[in-house]
Amino acid sequence: MAESTESAQRAQYLSFSLGGAEYGVGILKVKEILQYEAITRVPSTPRSVRGVINLRGAVVPVVDLGVKFGLAETEVTRLTCILIVEALLEGQPTVVGVMADAVREVIELGFDDVEPPPSFGTQVRVDFLLGMGKVGKRFVLLLDIDRVISADEKEFAEAVRDGLPEAEAPALDGADAAGAAAAPEPAAEAPPAP
């Protein structure tokens, strides 16, 4: 009986890395994990919305948590992935993708393993955090994904639910964007010698 009570008080989280820190999302919020795929940019979206993906025929907005937390845009590598999560938007469950540098592991935490969110020293607003999970000698920042998805992103997610704007632009992944930025200008011809 005591074991079942203890088990009921423990919760599982999926941990992932982003910008050098480790975060966790309640496992029940995570619907699936996708390897990074091409994201279609959509004009006039909040900066934190990277674009949309086609998930088996459904249009799903993808939030770049790096931008959301005030960091640089998440760089795409072979480990980059998209967590498909279900966030509550005004009480309605809505499927949203969030980008992560890499998925780490499923962790299980008891009540005593979670410390209150720190008032300073993290890259994330305190109200985005459920707390800090103690895993061995390290801490995992536990996200309240319902709060992370803000009003602007909720508005875009609702627009996606109702149908996207007609104007869409193809995505540039990080490598393409970097390549485009680094493309040299054609050299000007030197004037003939007098």
PDB file of N, CA, C and O in Angstrom, residues 188-194:
ATOM      1  N   ALA A 188      33.826  43.322 -58.291  1.00  0.00           N
ATOM      2  CA  ALA A 188      33.751  44.374 -59.300  1.00  0.00           C
ATOM      3  C   ALA A 188      35.003  44.328 -60.164  1.00  0.00           C
ATOM      4  O   ALA A 188      36.094  44.041 -59.668  1.00  0.00           O
ATOM      5  N   GLU A 189      34.850  44.586 -61.447  1.00  0.00           N
ATOM      6  CA  GLU A 189      35.998  44.564 -62.330  1.00  0.00           C
ATOM      7  C   GLU A 189      36.863  45.790 -62.092  1.00  0.00           C
ATOM      8  O   GLU A 189      36.367  46.897 -61.903  1.00  0.00           O
ATOM      9  N   ALA A 190      38.185  45.566 -62.090  1.00  0.00           N
ATOM     10  CA  ALA A 190      39.108  46.685 -61.883  1.00  0.00           C
ATOM     11  C   ALA A 190      39.139  47.553 -63.138  1.00  0.00           C
ATOM     12  O   ALA A 190      39.067  47.037 -64.256  1.00  0.00           O
ATOM     13  N   PRO A 191      39.206  48.879 -62.969  1.00  0.00           N
ATOM     14  CA  PRO A 191      39.258  49.753 -64.157  1.00  0.00           C
ATOM     15  C   PRO A 191      40.563  49.532 -64.919  1.00  0.00           C
ATOM     16  O   PRO A 191      41.586  49.166 -64.329  1.00  0.00           O
ATOM     17  N   PRO A 192      40.574  49.702 -66.236  1.00  0.00           N
ATOM     18  CA  PRO A 192      41.811  49.496 -67.006  1.00  0.00           C
ATOM     19  C   PRO A 192      42.888  50.489 -66.613  1.00  0.00           C
ATOM     20  O   PRO A 192      42.610  51.625 -66.250  1.00  0.00           O
ATOM     21  N   ALA A 193      44.151  50.022 -66.636  1.00  0.00           N
ATOM     22  CA  ALA A 193      45.272  50.895 -66.283  1.00  0.00           C
ATOM     23  C   ALA A 193      45.423  51.989 -67.317  1.00  0.00           C
ATOM     24  O   ALA A 193      45.227  51.758 -68.513  1.00  0.00           O
ATOM     25  N   PRO A 194      45.757  53.220 -66.882  1.00  0.00           N
ATOM     26  CA  PRO A 194      45.942  54.329 -67.851  1.00  0.00           C
ATOM     27  C   PRO A 194      47.148  54.099 -68.741  1.00  0.00           C
ATOM     28  O   PRO A 194      48.102  53.489 -68.389  1.00  0.00           O
TER      29      PRO A 194
END
